Structure formats: C-alpha cells, structure tokens
Coordinates of C-alpha atoms in Angstrom, one line a residue:
X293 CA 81.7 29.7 104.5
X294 CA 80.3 29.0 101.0
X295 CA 77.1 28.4 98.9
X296 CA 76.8 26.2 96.0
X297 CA 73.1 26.1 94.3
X298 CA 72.4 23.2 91.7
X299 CA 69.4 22.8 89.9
X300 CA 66.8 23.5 86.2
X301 CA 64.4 26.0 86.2
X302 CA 62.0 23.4 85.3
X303 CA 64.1 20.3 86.6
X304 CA 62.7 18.9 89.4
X305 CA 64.5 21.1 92.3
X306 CA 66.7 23.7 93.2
X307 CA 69.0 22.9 95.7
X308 CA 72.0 24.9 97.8
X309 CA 74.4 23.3 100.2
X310 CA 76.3 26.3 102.8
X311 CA 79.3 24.8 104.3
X312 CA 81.1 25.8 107.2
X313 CA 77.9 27.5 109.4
X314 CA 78.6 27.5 112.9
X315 CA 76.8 24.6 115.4
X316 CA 73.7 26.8 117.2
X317 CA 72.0 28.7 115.3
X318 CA 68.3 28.3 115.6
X319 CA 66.8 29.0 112.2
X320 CA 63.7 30.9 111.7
X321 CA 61.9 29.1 109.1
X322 CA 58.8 31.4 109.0
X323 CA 61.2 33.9 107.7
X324 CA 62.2 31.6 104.8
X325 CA 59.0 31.3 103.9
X326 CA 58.3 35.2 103.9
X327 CA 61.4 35.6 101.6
X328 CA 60.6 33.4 99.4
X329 CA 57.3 34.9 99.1
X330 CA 58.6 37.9 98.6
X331 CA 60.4 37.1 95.5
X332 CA 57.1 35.8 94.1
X333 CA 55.7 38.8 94.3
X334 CA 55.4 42.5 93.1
X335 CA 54.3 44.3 90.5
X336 CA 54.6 43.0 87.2
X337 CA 55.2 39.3 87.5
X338 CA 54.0 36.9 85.3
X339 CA 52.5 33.1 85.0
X340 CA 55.4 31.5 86.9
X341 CA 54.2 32.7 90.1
X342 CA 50.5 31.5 89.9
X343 CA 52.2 28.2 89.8
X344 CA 54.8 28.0 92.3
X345 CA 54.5 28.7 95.7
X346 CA 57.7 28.3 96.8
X347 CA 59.1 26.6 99.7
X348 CA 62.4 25.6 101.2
X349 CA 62.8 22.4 102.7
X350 CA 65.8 21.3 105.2
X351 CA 67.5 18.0 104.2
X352 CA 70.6 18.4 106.6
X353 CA 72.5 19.9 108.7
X354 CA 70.2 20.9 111.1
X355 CA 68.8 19.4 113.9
X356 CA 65.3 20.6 116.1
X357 CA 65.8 23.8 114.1
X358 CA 69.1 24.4 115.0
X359 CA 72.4 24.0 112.8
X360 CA 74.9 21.1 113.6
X361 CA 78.1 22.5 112.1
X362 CA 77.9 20.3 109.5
X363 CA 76.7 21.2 105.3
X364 CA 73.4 22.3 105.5
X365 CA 71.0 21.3 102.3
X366 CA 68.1 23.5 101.2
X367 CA 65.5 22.4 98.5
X368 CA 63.0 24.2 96.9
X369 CA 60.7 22.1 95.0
X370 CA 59.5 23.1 91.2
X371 CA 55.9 22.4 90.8
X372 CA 56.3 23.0 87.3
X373 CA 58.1 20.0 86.6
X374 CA 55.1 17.7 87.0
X375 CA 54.2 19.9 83.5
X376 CA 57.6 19.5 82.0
X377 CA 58.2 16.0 82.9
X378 CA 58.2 14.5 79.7
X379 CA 60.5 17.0 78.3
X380 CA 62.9 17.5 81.0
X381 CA 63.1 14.2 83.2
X382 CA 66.8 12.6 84.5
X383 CA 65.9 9.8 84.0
X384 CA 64.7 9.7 80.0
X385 CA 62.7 11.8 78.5
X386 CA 61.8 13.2 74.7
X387 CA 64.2 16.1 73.8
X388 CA 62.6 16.6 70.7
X389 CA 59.7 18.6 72.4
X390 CA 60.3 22.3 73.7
X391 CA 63.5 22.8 71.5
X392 CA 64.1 26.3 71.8
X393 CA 67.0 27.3 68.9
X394 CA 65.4 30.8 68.5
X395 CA 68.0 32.4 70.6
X396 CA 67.1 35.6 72.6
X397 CA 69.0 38.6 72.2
X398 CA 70.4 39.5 75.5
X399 CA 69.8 35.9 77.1
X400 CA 72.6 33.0 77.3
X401 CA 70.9 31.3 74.9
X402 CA 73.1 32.1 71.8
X403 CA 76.7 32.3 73.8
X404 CA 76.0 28.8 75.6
X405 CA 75.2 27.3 72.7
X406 CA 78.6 28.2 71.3
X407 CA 80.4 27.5 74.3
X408 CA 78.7 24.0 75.2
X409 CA 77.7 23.1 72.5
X410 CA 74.5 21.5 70.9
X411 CA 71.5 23.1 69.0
X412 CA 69.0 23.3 71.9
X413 CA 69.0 26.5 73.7
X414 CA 66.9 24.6 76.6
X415 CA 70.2 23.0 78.3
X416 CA 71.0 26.6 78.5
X417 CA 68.5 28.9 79.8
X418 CA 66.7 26.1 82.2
X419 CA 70.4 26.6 84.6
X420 CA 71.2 30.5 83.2
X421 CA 67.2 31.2 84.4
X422 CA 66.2 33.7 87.3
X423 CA 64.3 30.6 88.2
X424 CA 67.8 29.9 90.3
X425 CA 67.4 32.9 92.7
X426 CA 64.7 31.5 94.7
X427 CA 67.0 28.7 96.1
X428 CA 69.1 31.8 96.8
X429 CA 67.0 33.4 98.4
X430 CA 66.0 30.6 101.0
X431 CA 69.4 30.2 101.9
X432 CA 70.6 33.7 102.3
X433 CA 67.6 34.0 104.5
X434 CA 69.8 31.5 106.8
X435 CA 72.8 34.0 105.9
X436 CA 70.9 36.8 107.3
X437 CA 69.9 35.1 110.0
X438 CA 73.8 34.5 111.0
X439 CA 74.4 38.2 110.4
X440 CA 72.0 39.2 112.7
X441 CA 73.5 37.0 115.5
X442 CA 76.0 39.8 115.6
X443 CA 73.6 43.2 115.1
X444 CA 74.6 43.4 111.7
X445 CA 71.2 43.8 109.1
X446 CA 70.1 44.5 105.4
X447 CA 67.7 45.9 103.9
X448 CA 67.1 47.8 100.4
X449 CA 64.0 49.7 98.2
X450 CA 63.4 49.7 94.4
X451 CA 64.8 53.2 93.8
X452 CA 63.8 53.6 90.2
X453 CA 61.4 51.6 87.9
X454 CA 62.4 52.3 84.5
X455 CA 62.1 55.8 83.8
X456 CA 60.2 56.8 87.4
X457 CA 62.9 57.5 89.9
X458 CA 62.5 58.0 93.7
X459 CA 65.8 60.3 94.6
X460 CA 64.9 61.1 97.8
X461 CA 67.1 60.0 101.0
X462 CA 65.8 57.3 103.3
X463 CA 67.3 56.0 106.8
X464 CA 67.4 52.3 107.3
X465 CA 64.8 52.3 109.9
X466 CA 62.4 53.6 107.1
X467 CA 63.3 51.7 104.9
X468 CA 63.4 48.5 107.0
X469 CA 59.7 49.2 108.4
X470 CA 58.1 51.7 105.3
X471 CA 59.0 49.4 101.9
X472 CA 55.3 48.8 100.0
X473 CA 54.8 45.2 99.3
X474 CA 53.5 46.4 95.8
X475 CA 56.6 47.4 94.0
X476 CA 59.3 47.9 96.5
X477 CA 59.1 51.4 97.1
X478 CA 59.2 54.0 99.5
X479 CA 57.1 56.9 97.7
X480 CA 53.6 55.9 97.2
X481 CA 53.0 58.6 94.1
X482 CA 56.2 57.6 92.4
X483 CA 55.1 53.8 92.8
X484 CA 51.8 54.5 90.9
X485 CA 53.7 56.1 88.1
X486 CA 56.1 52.7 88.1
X487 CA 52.9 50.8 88.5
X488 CA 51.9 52.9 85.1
X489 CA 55.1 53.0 83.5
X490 CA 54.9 48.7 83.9
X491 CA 51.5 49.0 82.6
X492 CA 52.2 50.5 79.3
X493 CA 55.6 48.2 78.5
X494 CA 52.8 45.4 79.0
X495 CA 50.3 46.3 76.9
X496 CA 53.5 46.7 73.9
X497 CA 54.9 43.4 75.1
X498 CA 58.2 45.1 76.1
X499 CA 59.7 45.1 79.6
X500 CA 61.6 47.1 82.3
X501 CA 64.2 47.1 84.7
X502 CA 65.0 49.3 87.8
X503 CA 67.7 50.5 90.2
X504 CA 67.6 49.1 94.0
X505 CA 69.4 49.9 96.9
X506 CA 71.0 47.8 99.4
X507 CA 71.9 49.3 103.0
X508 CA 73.7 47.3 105.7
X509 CA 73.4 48.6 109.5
X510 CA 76.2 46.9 112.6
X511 CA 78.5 46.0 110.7
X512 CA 81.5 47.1 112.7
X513 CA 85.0 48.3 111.2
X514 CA 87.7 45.9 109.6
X515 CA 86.1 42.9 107.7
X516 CA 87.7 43.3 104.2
X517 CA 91.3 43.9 103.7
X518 CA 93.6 47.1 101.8
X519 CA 96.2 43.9 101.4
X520 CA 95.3 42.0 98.5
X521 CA 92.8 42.7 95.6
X522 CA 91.2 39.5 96.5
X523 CA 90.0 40.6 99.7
X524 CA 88.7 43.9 99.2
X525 CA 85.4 44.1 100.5
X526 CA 83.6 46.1 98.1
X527 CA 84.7 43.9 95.1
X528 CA 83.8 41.0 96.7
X529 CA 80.3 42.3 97.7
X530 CA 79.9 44.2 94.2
X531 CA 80.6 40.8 92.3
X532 CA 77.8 39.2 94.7
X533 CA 75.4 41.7 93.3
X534 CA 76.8 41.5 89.8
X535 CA 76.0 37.5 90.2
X536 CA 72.2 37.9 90.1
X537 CA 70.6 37.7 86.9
X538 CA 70.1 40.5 84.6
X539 CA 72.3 43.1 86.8
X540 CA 74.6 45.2 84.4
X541 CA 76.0 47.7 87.1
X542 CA 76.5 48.2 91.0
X543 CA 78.0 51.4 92.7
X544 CA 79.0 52.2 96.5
X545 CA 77.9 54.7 98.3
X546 CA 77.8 58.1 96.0
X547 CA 79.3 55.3 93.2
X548 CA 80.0 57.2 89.6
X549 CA 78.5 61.0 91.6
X550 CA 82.2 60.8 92.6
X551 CA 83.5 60.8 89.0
X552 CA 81.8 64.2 88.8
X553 CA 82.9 66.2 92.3
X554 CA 85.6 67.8 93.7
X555 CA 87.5 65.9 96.4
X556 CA 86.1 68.2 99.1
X557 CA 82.4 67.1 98.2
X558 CA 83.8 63.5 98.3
X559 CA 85.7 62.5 101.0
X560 CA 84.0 62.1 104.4
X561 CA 85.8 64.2 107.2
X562 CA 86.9 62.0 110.9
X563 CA 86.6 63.4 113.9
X564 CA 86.9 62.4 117.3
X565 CA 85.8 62.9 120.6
X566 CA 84.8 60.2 123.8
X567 CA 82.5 58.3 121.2
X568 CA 86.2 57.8 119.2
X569 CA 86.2 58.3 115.6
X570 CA 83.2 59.4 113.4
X571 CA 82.3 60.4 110.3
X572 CA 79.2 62.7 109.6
X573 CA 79.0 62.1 105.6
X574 CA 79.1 58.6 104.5
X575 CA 79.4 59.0 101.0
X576 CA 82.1 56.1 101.1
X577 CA 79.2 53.7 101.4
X578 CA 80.9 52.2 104.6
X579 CA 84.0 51.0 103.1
X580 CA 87.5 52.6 102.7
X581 CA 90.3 51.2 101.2
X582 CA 88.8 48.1 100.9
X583 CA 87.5 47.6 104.5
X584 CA 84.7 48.6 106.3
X585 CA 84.7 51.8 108.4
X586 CA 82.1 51.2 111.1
X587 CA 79.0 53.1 108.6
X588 CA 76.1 51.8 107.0
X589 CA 77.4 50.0 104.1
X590 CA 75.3 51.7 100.7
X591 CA 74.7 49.8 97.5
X592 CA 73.1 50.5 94.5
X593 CA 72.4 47.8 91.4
X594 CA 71.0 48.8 87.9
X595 CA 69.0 45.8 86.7
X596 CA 68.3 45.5 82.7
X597 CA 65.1 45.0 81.7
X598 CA 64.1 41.1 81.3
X599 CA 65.3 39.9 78.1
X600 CA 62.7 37.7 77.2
X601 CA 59.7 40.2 75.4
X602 CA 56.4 38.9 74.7
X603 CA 56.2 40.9 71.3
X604 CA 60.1 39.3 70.5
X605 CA 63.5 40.3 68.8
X606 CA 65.1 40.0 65.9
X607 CA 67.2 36.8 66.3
X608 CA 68.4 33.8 64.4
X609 CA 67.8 30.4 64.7
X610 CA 70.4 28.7 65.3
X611 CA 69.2 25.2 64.0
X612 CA 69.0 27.0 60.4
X613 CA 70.9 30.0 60.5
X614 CA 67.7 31.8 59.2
X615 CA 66.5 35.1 60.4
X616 CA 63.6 35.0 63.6
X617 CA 61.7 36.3 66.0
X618 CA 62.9 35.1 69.2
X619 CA 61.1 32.8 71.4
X620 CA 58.8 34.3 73.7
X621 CA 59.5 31.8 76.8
X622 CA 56.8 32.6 79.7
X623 CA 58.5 35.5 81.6
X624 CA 57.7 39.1 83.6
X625 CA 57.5 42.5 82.5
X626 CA 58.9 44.0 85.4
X627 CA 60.7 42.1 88.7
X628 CA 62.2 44.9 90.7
X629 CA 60.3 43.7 93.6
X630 CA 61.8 40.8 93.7
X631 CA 65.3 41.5 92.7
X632 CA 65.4 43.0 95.6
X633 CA 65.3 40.4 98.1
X634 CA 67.5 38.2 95.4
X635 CA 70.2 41.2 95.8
X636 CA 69.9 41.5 99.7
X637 CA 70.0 37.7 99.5
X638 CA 73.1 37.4 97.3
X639 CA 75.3 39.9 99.8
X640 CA 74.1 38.1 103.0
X641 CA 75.7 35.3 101.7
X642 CA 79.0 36.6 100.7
X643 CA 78.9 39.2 103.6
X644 CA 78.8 36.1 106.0
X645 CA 81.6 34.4 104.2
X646 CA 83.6 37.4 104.5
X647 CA 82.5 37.7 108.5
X648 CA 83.2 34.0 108.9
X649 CA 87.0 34.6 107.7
X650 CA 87.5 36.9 110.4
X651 CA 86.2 35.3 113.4
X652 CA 86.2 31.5 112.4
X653 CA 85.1 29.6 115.7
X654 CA 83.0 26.3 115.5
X655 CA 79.9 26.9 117.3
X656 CA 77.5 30.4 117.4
X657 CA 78.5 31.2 121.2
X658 CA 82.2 31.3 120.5
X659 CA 81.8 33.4 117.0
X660 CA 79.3 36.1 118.2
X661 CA 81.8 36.7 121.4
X662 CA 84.4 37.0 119.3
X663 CA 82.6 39.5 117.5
X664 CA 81.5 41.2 120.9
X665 CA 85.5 41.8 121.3
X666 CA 86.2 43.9 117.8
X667 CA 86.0 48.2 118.6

C-alpha cells in the first residue's frame, strides 16, 4: 500500500493517489470532512483558514462509496488560487510578481534554492508548505478507516504548548472522547494558560510549537519485523511522524525517560496465565524489538515553532546577497491543534502499509479474516 501527494500550496490542488486498498471498503466521507476541518482549526491559526474550507473530492477508485481495488485519487481544491492565479498558473503566468528571495531562517527557502536552483524562493516553499498536510489528512482519513476494519484505532492530545505542559496520564478512551476542540487538550486550566501563552507570542509577532501524543488501540502482536532495519516498526512509524512539517523529534513510549532509568524501571515484566501473555507496564510503547507486542502503541512528537514570524529574522536575500528581514509570508502563530490530526494522519497511512504487507488479500472480506486468524 502507498501514498503519493502532488500539489502547490497555492497551485490549484492538492492531490494523493493510495495504491493497493483492498476492493470493499465503504468510505465514510462525513469523516473526511470532519478531519479536514479539524486541521483548519484550533487555537492560533491564521488568515489561511478564513479562506479555505477544505474538502476532499473522490476522482477514482471508488465506486457508490466503496473502493474498487484499484488507485484511488483524492483532491482537495485551493480556493486561494483564484487570488494567486496570475502569479502561479500552469499554464503561463507573470513570475515576476510574489518573488520571495528573502529566505526564512528555518524554512526550505534558502537550502532549495541551492539545491534546485533559481533565485525565487516561491518554487520552494509553495511544495515544502504545511499547506500539503491537508491532502494528507483526507486520505489518511481513508487509512484510518481501513485500520478500523480490523479494531485497530488512533487517537492523540496536544501534550504541551510551548512552555505549558499537561503531564498527566490519560487512557485512550479519554482521550478518544474528552480532547477540547480549542487547542487539543485534555486539561481545561492548562489549555487557558496555552491559550495565553499563544496570546502573548502574538502580540510580539513570534510563534510556538508543542508536543503531541499519538496512541494506537487493537493493534495485535507481530506487524514489524527484528529481521531487517528496514522493517522495524518503530523506525518506519517514527519517520512517518518525522515527515510532517516542522517536527524535530518523536519518541516511543517512555522515549529519552529511558536514557535516564535503571533497567528495572524500564523493562515491562510478562506474565502469563489463561488470558496468555501480558504485560502490566507498557513503557515499550507497544513495540519490542521492532515489532509490535499486542499494547497500545505510544508516540510522542516535538513540533518547532512555525518558522515564518510576523515580526521577521535576520536573513539575506539571496537575489543580492545583502542583509534582510525575512519575508513574513501569511502564516499561524501556534498549530498544535492541527498537527495533530496531520500526525495521526501521517501513521495511519504508514501503519496500513505496514498491515497491508502482512495480510495482502485483494478484497476487505479476505484481509480482515485474515486478520481475525493472528493471536
């Protein structure tokens, strides 16, 4: 199974093609649309959103709301682009306008220039944008939806919001049903302080990041391998994560806590018994050796603040070589919220791939019994 995304974040759509879905599965496309909202929303978000409101549309692959077997093609239409038309179209357009050479420090701007060449930082940032997520989002909704043919379910909080953290322990029912729609939070005091803490990096023209956590529930023992480095399932779900925008870190389970304890305060006991073997720490995360072990899967990503600051950097311009402030592109001052459903979005995917290697099969009856089989 694979995802390809294509598309500007002002071109005129962002589009994903998944290959290698099973025939029968009946999409819910109200659920697309609630993610995509989602990512539109939350605390902190700026001008983009009033503009957009996003939608995914099916070109193929599915028939009467059910899956074929064959490539299925999302597209989420920019209604921006009817503003940047004349600056951005296929077709012909004037390149002249909306040059943006004042690279931003801690964008792509500055290393895509050097590495494809040309003085407009525009043919850069317009792919390297967050603006690509939402077409990631529509279609690891359909990922999700694949997952849960088998039991298996995500879900994740904004842990910390710059400074504010929320350290307290959550089960995935709580999180699942209690989340505010606000900030993505689960501690209605702390989220006022973020709501502050956002308030004040807006009124200096600065931003902030956050740290979220991403829990998976039914996913049952196996899918990753101890064989090769390739298929170890916490790499390949940790580079997922790392593949959204402005992540800098990911950890599993207790992550760099384990750097810092004794092996004993580590290492989660087995035990046995009728219900066979069990485990009553998980501070593994759900994976050993590579593979999962049958527990809630834990991940936690650190997200940098958003690079592009009202109030600007120091920078150069790279059409002169002269010093600059950098450009202050329309942007957010916080996204945690967000990021979020991007990060749960971005693991669906490659959790699916990873599920679809095991099992194969053609069609959904034949993969989900052959899930049904697996102790």
């Amino acid at each position: 199974m694979k995802l390809t995304t294509a598309g500007e974040s002002h071109g005129k759509a962002l589009v994903a093609i998944i290959e290698g879905l099973p025939a029968g599965l009946k999409l819910d496309f109200d659920e697309i649309r609630t993610a995509l909202a989602l990512r539109q929303s939350g605390y902190g978000r700026g001008g983009r959103q009033k503009i957009e409101r996003d939608t995914a549309e099916i070109l193929t692959g599915v028939r009467n709301g059910v899956t074929l077997g064959s490539p299925v093609t999302l597209a989420v239409y920019n209604r921006d682009y009817e503003n940047w038309k004349a600056y951005m179209a296929p077709e012909g357009c004037d390149t002249s306008v909306r040059v943006l050479s004042k690279v931003r420090p801690g964008h792509a701007d500055l290393t895509g220039l050097k590495k494809f060449g040309g003085t407009d930082a525009r043919n850069i940032l317009e792919r390297a944008s967050a603006r690509e997520t939402a077409v990631r989002v529509a279609a690891g909704t359909v990922f999700r939806q694949y997952l849960r043919a088998f039991g298996v379910e995500i879900a994740g909080y904004v842990r910390a919001c710059g400074e504010v953290r929320d350290d307290k322990k959550y089960t995935f029912e709580e999180i699942a049903c209690n989340r505010s729609p606000l900030l993505g939070m689960m501690n209605a005091e702390k989220e006022r302080e973020a709501a502050s803490y956002i308030d004040d990096c807006a009124t200096k023209g600065d931003t902030c990041g956050g740290i979220l956590e991403i829990r998976v529930k039914g996913l049952k023992s196996g899918f990753g391998s101890c064989m090769t480095y390739a298929e170890k399932l916490d790499a390949r779900l940790s580079a997922a994560l790392m593949s959204v925008q402005a992540i800098k870190g990911v950890e599993v389970g207790i992550g760099f806590g384990a750097a810092v304890r004794r092996g004993s305060e580590v290492h989660d006991e087995i035990f046995g018994g009728e219900g066979g073997f069990r485990r009553r720490t998980n501070r593994a995360g759900g994976i050993e050796g590579g593979m999962s072990n049958g527990e809630e899967l834990v991940f936690r990503a650190a997200m940098k603040p958003i690079p592009t600051l009202m109030k600007g950097l120091n920078t150069v311009d790279y059409a002169t070589g002269q010093p600059a402030r950098a450009a202050a592109e329309r942007s957010d001052t916080c996204a945690v919220t967000a990021c979020g459903v991007v990060l749960e979005s971005a693991l669906a995917a490659e959790l699916a791939a990873v599920v679809s290697e095991r099992l194969g099969g053609d069609n959904m009856a034949e993969v989900v019994e052959r899930y049904g089989r697996l102790s």
